[in-house]
CSV table of C-alpha atoms in Angstrom, one decimal:
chain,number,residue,atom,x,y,z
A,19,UNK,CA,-48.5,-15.6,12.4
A,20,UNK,CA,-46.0,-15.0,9.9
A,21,UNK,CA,-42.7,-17.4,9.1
A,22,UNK,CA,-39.5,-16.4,8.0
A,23,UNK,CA,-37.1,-19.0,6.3
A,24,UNK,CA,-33.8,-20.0,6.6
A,25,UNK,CA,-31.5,-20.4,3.5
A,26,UNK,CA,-31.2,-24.1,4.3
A,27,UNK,CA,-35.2,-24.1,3.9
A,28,UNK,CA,-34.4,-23.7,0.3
A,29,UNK,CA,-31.3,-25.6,-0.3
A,30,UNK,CA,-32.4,-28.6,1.3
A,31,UNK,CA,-36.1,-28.6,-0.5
A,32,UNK,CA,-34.2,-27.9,-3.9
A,33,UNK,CA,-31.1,-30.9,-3.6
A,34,UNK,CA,-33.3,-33.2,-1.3
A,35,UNK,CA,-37.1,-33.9,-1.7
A,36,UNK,CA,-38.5,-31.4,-2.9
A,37,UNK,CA,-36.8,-30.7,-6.8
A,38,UNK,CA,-38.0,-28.0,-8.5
A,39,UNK,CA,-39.3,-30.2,-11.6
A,40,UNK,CA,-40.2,-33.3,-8.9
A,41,UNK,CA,-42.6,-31.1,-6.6
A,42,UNK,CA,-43.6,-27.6,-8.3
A,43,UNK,CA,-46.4,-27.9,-5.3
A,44,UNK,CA,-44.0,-26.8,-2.7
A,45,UNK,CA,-42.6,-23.8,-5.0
A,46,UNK,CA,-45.6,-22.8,-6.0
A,47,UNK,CA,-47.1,-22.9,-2.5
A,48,UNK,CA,-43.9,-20.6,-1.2
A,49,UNK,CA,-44.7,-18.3,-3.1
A,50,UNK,CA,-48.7,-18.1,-2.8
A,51,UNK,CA,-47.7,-17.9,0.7
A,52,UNK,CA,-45.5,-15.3,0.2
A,53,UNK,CA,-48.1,-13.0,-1.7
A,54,UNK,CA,-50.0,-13.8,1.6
A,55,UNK,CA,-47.8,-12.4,3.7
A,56,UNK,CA,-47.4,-15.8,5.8
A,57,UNK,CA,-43.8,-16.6,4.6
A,58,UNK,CA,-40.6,-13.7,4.4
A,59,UNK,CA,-36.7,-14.4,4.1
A,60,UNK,CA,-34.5,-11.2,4.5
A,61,UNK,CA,-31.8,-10.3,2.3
A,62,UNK,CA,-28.7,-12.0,3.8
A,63,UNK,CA,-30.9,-15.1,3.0
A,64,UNK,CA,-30.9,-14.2,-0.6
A,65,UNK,CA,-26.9,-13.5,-0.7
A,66,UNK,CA,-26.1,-16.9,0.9
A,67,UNK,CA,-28.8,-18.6,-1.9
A,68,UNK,CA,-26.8,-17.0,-4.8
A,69,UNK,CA,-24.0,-17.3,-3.8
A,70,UNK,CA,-24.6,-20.9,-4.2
A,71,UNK,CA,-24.6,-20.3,-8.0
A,72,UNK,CA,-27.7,-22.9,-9.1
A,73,UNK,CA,-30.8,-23.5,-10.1
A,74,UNK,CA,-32.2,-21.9,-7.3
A,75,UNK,CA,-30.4,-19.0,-7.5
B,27,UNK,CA,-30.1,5.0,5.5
B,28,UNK,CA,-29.2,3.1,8.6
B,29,UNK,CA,-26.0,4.7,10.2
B,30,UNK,CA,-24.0,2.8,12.9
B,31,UNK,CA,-23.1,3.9,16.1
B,32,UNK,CA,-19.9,2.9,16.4
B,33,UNK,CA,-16.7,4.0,18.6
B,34,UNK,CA,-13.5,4.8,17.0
B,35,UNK,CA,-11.5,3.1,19.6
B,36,UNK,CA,-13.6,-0.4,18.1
B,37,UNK,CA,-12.0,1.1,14.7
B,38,UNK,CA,-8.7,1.1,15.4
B,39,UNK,CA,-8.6,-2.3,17.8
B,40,UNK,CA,-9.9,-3.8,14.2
B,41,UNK,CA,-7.2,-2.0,12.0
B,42,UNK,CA,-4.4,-3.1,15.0
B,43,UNK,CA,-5.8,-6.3,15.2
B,44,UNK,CA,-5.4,-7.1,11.6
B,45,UNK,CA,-2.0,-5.4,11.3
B,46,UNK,CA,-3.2,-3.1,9.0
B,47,UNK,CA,-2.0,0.7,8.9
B,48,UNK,CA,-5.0,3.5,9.2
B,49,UNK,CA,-3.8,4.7,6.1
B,50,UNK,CA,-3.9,1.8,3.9
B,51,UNK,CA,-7.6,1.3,5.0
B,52,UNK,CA,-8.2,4.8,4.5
B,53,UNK,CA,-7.7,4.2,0.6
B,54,UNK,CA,-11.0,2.0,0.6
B,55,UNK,CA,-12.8,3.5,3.3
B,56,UNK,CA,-11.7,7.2,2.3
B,57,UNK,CA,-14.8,8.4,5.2
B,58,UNK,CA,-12.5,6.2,7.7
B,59,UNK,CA,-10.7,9.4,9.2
B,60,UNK,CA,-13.9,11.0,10.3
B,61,UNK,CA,-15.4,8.0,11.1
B,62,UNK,CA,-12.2,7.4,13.8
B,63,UNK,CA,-12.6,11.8,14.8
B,64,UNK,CA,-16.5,11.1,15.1
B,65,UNK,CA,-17.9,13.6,12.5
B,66,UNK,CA,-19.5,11.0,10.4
B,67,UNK,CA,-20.7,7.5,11.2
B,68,UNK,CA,-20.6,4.3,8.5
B,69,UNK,CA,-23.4,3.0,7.0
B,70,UNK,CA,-24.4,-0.4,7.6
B,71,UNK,CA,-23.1,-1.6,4.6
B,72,UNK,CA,-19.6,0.3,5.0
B,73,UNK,CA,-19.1,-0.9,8.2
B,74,UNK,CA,-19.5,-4.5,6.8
B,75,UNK,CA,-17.3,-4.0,4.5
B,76,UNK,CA,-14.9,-3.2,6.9
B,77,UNK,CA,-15.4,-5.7,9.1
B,78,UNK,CA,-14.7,-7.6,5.8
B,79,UNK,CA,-11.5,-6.3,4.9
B,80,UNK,CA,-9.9,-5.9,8.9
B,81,UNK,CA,-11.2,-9.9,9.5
B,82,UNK,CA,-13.1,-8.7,12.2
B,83,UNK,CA,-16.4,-10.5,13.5
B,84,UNK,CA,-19.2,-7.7,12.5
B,85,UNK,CA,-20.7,-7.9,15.6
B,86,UNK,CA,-17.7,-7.0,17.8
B,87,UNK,CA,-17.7,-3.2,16.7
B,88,UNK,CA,-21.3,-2.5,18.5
B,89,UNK,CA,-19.1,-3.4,21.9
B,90,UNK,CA,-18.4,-0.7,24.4
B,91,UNK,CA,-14.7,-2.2,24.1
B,92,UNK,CA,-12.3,-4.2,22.8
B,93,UNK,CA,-12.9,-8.1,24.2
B,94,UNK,CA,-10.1,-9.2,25.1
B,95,UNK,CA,-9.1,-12.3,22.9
B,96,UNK,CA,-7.0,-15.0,24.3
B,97,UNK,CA,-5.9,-17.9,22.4
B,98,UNK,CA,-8.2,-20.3,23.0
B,99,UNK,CA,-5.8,-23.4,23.6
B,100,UNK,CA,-2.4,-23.6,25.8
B,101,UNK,CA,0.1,-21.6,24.0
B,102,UNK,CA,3.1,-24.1,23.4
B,103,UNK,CA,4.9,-21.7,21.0
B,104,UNK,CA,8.8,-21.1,21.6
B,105,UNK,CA,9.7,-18.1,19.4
B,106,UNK,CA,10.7,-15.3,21.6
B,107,UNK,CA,8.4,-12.7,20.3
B,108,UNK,CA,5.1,-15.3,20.0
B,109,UNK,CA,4.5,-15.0,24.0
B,110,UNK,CA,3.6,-10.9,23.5
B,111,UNK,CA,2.6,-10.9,19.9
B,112,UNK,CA,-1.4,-10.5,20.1
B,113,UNK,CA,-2.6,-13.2,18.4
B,114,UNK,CA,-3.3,-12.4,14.6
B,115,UNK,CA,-6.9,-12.6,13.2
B,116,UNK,CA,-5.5,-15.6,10.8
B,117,UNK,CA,-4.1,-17.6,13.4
B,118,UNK,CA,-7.8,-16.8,15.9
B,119,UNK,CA,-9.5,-18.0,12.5
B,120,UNK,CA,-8.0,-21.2,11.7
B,121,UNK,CA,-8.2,-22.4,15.2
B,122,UNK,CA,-12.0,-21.0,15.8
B,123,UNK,CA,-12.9,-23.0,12.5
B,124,UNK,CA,-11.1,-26.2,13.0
B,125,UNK,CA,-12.8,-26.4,16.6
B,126,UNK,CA,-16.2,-25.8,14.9
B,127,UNK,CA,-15.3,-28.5,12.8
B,128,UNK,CA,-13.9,-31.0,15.6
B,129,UNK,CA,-17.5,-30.0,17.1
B,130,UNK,CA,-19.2,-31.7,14.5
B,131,UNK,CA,-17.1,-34.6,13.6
B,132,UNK,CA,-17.3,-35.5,17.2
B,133,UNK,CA,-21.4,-35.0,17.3
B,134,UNK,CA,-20.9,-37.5,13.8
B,135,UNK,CA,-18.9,-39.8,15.7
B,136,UNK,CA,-21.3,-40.3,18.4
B,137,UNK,CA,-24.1,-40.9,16.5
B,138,UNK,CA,-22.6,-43.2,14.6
B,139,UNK,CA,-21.5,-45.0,18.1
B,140,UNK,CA,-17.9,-45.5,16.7
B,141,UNK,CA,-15.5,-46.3,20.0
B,142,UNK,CA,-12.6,-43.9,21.2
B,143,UNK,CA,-9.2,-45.2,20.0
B,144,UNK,CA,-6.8,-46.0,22.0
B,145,UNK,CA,-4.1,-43.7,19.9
B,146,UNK,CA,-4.9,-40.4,22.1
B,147,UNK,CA,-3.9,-40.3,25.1
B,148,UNK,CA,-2.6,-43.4,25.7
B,149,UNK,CA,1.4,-41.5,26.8
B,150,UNK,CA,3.0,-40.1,29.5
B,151,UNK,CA,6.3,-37.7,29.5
B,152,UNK,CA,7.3,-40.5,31.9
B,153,UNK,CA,7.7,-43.0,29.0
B,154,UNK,CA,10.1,-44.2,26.9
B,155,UNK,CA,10.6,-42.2,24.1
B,156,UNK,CA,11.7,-44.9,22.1
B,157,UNK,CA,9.1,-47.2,23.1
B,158,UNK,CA,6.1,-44.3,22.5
B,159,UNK,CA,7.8,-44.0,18.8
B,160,UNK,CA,7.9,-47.4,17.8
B,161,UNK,CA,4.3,-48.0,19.6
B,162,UNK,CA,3.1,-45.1,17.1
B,163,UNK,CA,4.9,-46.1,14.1
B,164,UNK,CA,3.2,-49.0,14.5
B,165,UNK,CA,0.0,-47.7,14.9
B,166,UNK,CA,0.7,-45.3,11.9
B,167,UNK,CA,1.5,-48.2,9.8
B,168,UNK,CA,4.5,-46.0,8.9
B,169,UNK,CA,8.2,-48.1,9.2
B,170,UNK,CA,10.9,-47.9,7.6
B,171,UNK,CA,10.1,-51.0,5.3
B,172,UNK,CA,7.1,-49.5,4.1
B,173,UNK,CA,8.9,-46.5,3.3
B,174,UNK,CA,11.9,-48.1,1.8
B,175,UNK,CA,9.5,-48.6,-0.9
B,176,UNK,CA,8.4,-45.3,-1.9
B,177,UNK,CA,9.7,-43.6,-4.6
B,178,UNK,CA,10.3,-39.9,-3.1
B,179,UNK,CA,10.4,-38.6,0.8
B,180,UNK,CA,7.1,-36.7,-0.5
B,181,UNK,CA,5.3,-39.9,-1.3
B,182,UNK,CA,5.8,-40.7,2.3
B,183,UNK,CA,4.6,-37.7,3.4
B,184,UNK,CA,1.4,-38.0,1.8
B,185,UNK,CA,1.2,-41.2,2.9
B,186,UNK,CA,2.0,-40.7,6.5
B,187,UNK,CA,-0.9,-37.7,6.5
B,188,UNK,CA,-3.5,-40.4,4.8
B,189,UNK,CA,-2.5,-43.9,7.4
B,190,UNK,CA,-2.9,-41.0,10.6
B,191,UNK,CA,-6.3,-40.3,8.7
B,192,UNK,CA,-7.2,-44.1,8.5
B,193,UNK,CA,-6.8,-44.2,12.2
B,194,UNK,CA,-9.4,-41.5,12.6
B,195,UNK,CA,-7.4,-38.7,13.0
B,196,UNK,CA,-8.3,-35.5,11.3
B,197,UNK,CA,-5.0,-34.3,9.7
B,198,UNK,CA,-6.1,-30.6,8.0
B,199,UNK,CA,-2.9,-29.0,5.6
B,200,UNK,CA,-3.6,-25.3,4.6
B,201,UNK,CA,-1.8,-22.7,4.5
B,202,UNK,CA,-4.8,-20.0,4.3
B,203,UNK,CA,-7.8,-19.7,6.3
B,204,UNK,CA,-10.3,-21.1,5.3
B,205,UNK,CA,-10.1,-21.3,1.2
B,206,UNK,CA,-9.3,-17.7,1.5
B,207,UNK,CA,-6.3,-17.7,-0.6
B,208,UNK,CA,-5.7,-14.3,0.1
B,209,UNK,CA,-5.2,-15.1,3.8
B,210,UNK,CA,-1.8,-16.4,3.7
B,211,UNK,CA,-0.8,-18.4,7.5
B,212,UNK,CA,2.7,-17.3,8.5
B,213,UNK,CA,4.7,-20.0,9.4
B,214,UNK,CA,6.8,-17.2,12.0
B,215,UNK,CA,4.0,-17.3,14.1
B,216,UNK,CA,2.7,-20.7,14.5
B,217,UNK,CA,3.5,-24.3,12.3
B,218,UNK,CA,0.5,-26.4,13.7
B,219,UNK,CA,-1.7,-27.3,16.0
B,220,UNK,CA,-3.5,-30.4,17.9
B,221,UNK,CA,-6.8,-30.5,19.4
B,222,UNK,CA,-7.2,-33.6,21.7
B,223,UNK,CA,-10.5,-35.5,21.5
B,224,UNK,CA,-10.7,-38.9,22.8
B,225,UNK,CA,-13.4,-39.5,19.3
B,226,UNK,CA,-12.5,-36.5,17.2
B,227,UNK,CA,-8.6,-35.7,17.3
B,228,UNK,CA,-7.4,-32.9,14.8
B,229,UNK,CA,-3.8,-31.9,14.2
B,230,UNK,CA,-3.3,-29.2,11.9
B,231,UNK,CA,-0.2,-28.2,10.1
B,232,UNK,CA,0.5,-24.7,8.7
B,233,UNK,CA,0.7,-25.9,4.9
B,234,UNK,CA,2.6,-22.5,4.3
B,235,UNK,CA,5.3,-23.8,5.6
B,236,UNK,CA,8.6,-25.7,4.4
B,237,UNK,CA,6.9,-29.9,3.5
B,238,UNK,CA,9.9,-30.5,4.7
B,239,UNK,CA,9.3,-29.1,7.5
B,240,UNK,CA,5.5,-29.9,7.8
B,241,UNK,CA,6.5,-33.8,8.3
B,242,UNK,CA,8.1,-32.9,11.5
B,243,UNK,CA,5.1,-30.7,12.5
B,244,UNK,CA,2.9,-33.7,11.8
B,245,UNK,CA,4.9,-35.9,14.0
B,246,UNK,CA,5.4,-33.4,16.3
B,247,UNK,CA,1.3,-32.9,16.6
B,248,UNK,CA,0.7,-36.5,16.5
B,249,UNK,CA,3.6,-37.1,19.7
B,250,UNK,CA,0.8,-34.5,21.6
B,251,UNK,CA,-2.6,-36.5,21.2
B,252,UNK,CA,-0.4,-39.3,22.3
B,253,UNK,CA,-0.3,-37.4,25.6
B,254,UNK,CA,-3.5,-36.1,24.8
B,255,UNK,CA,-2.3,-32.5,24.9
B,256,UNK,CA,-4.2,-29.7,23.3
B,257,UNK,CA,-1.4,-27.2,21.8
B,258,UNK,CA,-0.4,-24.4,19.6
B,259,UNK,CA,3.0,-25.3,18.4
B,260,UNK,CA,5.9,-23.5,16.1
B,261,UNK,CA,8.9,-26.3,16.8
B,262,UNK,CA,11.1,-27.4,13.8
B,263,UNK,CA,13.0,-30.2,13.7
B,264,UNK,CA,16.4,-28.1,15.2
B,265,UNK,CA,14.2,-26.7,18.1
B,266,UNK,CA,15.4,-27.9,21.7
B,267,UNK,CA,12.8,-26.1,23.9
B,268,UNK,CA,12.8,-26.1,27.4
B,269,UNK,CA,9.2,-26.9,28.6
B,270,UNK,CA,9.5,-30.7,29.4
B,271,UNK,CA,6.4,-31.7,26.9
B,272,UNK,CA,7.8,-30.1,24.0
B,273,UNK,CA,10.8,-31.5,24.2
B,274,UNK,CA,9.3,-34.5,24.9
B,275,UNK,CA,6.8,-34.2,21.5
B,276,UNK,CA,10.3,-33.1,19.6
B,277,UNK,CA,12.0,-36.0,20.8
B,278,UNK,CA,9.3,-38.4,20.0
B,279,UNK,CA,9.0,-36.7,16.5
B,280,UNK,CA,12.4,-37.0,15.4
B,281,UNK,CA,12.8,-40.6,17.2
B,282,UNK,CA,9.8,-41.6,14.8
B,283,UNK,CA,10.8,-40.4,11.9
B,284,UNK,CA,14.4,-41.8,12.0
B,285,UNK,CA,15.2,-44.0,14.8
B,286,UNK,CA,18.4,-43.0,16.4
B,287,UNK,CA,20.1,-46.3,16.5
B,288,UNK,CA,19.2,-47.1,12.9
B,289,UNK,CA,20.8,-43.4,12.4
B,290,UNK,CA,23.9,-44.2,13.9
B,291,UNK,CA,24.5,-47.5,11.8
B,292,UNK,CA,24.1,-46.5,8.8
B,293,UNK,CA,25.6,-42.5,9.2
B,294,UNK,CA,29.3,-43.3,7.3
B,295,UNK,CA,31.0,-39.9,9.2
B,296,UNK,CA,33.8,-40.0,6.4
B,297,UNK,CA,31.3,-39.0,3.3
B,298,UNK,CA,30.6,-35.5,2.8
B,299,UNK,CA,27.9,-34.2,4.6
B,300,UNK,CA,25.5,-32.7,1.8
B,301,UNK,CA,26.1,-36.3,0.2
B,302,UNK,CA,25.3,-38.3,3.3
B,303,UNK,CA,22.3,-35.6,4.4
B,304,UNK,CA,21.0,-36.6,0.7
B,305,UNK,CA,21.5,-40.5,1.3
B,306,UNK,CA,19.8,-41.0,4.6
B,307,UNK,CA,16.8,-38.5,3.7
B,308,UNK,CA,16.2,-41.3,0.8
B,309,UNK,CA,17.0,-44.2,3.1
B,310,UNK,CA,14.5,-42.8,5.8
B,311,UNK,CA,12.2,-41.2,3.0
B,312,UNK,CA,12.4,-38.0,5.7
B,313,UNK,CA,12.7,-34.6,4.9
B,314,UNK,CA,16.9,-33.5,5.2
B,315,UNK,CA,16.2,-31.0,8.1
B,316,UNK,CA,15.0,-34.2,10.2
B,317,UNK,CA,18.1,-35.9,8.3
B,318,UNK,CA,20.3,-33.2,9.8
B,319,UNK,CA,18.8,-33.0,13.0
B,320,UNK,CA,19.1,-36.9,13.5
B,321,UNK,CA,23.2,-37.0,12.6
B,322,UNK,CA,23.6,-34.5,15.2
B,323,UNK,CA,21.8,-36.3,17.9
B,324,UNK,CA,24.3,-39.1,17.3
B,325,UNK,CA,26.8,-36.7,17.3
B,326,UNK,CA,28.2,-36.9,13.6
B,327,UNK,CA,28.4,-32.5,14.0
B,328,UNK,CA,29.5,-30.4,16.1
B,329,UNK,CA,26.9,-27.7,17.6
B,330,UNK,CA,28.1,-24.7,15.4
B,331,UNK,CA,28.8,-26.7,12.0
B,332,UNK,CA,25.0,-28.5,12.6
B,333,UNK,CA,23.2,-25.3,12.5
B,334,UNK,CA,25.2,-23.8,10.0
B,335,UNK,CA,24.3,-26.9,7.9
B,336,UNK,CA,20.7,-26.3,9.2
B,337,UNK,CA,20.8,-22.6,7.6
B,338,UNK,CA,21.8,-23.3,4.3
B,339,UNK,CA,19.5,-26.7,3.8
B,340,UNK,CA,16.8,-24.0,5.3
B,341,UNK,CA,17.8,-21.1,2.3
B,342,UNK,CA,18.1,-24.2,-0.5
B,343,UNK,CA,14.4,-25.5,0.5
B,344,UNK,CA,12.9,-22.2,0.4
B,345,UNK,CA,14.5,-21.2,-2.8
B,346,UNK,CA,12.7,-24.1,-4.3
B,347,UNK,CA,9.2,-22.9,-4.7
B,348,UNK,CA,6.3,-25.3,-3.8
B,349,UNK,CA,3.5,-23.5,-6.0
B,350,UNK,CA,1.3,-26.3,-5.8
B,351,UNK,CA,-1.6,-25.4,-8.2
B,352,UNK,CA,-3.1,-28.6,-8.5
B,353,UNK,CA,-6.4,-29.5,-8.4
B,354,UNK,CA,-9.2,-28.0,-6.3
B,355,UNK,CA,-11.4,-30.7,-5.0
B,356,UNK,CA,-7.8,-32.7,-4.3
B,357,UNK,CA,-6.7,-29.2,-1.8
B,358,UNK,CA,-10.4,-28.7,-0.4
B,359,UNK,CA,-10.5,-32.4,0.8
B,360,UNK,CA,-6.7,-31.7,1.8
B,361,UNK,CA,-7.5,-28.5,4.0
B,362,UNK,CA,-10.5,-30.0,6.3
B,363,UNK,CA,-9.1,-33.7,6.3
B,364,UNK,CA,-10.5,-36.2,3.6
B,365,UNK,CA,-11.9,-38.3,6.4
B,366,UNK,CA,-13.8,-34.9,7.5
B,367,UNK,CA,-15.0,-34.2,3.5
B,368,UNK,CA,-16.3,-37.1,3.3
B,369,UNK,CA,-18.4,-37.5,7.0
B,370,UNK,CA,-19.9,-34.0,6.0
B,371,UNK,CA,-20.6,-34.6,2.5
B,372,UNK,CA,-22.5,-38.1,3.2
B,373,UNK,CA,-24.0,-36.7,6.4
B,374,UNK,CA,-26.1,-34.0,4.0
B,375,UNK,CA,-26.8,-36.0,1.7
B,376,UNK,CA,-28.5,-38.4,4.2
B,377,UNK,CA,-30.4,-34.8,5.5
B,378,UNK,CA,-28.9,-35.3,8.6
B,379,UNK,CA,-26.6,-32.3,8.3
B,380,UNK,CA,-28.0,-28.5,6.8
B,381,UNK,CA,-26.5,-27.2,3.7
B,382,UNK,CA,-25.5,-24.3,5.2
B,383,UNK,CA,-23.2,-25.5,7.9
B,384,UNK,CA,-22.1,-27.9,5.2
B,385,UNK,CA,-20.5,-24.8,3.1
B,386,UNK,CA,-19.7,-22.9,6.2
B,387,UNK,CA,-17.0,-26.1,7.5
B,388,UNK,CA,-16.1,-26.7,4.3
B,389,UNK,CA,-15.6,-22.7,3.2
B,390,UNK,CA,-16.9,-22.7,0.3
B,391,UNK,CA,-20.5,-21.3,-1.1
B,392,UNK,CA,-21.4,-22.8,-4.7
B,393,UNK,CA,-23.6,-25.6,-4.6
B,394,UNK,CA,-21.7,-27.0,-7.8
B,395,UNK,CA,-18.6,-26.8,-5.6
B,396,UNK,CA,-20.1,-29.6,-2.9
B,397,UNK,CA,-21.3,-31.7,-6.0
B,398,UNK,CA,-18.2,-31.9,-7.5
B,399,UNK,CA,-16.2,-32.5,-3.9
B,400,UNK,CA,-18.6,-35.6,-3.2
B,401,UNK,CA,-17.6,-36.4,-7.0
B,402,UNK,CA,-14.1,-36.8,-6.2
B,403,UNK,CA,-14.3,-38.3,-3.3
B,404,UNK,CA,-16.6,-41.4,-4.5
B,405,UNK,CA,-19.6,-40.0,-3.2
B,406,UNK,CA,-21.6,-39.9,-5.8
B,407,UNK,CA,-25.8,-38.2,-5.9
């Protein structure tokens, strides 16, 4: 079974508990899952994430 | 490349809808023409983009129709044309987005296991319209003591818009959709709006508008969630409509503002008008077209020499320009109610509330943006 994320997935993990410098783990585990072809987004998920013009953009 | 199946007549509702001529669209979308005669079809992309520029929800073009798209709250508006005018996409956005955001505040109210306030609802057209002012002036924290005391009629209109926010009422002032600045709200078609809620009452005023003319609207809104009426409005202070509650609200509005009796003591019918228009909008701290309004309901003018009087103040206020610039957390918190701001701001913060529907009731997309607005509002991360 595959997942696909919502660009609230991102933002909240980023700004909440899950900081990019306070829990690599989780970044580095979306992406591990990604190369596994467990976790997608789509493009319009990608818009909405830079358009919010961050770190995580 | 994906190409979408779409039916000219969905084109031209969009271009009608938005007021916009073929033509002019034609410039960006130069493929429009065949698109409309059916010898090409947009991409995906294009047709987003013209979704984009007509205001149109995307989805709507893959219907086999136009939808038919009522207002969705009772139509109170006067102006003779605003009955068969279809509804522009503006006016459908702002009313779409302030219910989306009375949806939420009234989920955040419930949670939180506030009470409903007595304010809405609490009226009849059977009442005294004098009583039902001074009840809400009261309420409002707004007489005329209080504003004998501040320096400018503009001070008191900031500060009526802040004590009706105190109460719980969520009093949004824009005059785009959205932060769309590019989206002007024409005050011809509508001046504001209340949406009745028992926990989550919204009045908005079309901030494109006259502020001396806004303080009436606000009054004007706030006289209908005393009656806890729902409605669409485009009175002014020298409207006398015919349909009993709007001339009930009107009445109620002006009666607030500058009680008649008070009026009639201090109105000194010798003095030249502009001077005595001038005096009592200081003495009131109301805008002169309430002023005006008030010294002919005591009947200080006649009916022909008041709305002549009514013109001109109309042509001076709108020759002064009220280019507001000012500052951009200050008109965000402004356009969606401070009170609102600051419930969705803390509610995210506390994860109870996504990101994403944050920006999307806020209208804006930069994470910096919703920092910075938290910032300013004493919400600090």
């Amino acid at each position: 079974m595959a997942y696909l994320l919502d660009a609230n997935v991102f933002m909240a993990a980023k700004n909440l508990h899950y900081g990019m410098d306070f829990c690599p783990a989780f970044w580095e585990w979306l992406i591990r899952e990604n190369n596994a072809e467990k976790v997608y987004s789509i493009e319009k998920v990608r818009d909405e994430i830079a358009a919010g013009d961050d770190d995580l953009a | 490349m994906t190409r979408a199946p779409v039916k000219p007549e969905m084109l031209q509702w969009a271009c009608e809808r938005a007021g916009l001529e073929i033509a002019a669209l034609a410039q960006r979308f130069p493929k429009l023409p065949e698109w409309l005669r059916e010898e090409a079809r947009p991409t995906l992309k294009q047709l987003e983009n013209f979704a984009k520029a007509t205001h149109a929800p995307f989805g709507y073009f893959f219907l086999p129709a136009p939808p038919e798209e009522p207002i969705p709250i009772p139509d109170f508006r006067t102006m003779p044309r605003a009955g068969t005018r279809r509804p522009s996409p503006d006016l459908l956005d702002t009313i779409y987005i302030c219910q989306q955001r009375q949806d939420w505040y009234r989920e955040y109210v419930h949670v939180s296991g506030d009470q409903p306030f007595p304010f809405v609802g609490s009226a009849t057209t059977a009442a005294d319209i004098v009583e039902v002012a001074a009840d809400m002036r009261d309420a409002l924290a707004f007489d005329l003591d209080e504003r004998r005391r501040m320096p400018t009629w503009l001070d008191a209109l900031r500060r009526f818009i802040e004590q009706a926010d105190n109460l719980g009422i969520l009093v949004m002032v824009s005059g785009v959709v959205g932060n769309n600045n590019r989206r002007k709200l024409d005050p011809q078609e509508f001046r504001g709006f209340a949406l009745s809620d028992p926990l989550a009452p919204v009045v908005f005023i079309n901030g494109a508008d006259t502020r001396a003319a806004q303080m009436f609207t606000l009054a004007h809104e706030l006289a209908h969630l005393r009656l806890g009426e729902t409605a669409l409005t485009d009175v002014e202070p020298r409207s006398a409509p015919n349909h009993d509650i709007e001339s009930w609200c009107n009445r109620v509005a002006a009666e607030l503002l500058a009680p008649l009796e008070v009026v009639i003591a201090e109105y000194d019918s010798r003095a030249p008008l502009n001077q005595e228009m001038t005096r009592l909008a200081r003495r009131f701290k109301v805008s002169t077209l309430v002023v005006l309004r008030r010294i002919y309901d005591a009947d200080g003018l006649t009916r022909d020499r008041y709305l002549q009087a009514y013109d001109e103040e109309i042509a001076r206020l709108m020759s002064l320009s009220s280019s507001s610039g000012g500052n951009f957390y200050l008109t965000t918190a402004a356009r969606v109610s401070k009170r609102f701001a600051r419930a969705v701001v803390t509610s995210t913060w506390e994860g109870r509330s996504s990101f994403t529907e944050a920006f999307h009731l806020l209208g804006f997309k930069k994470m910096s943006t919703f920092r910075e607005l938290g910032q300013s509002m004493g919400v600090a991360v």
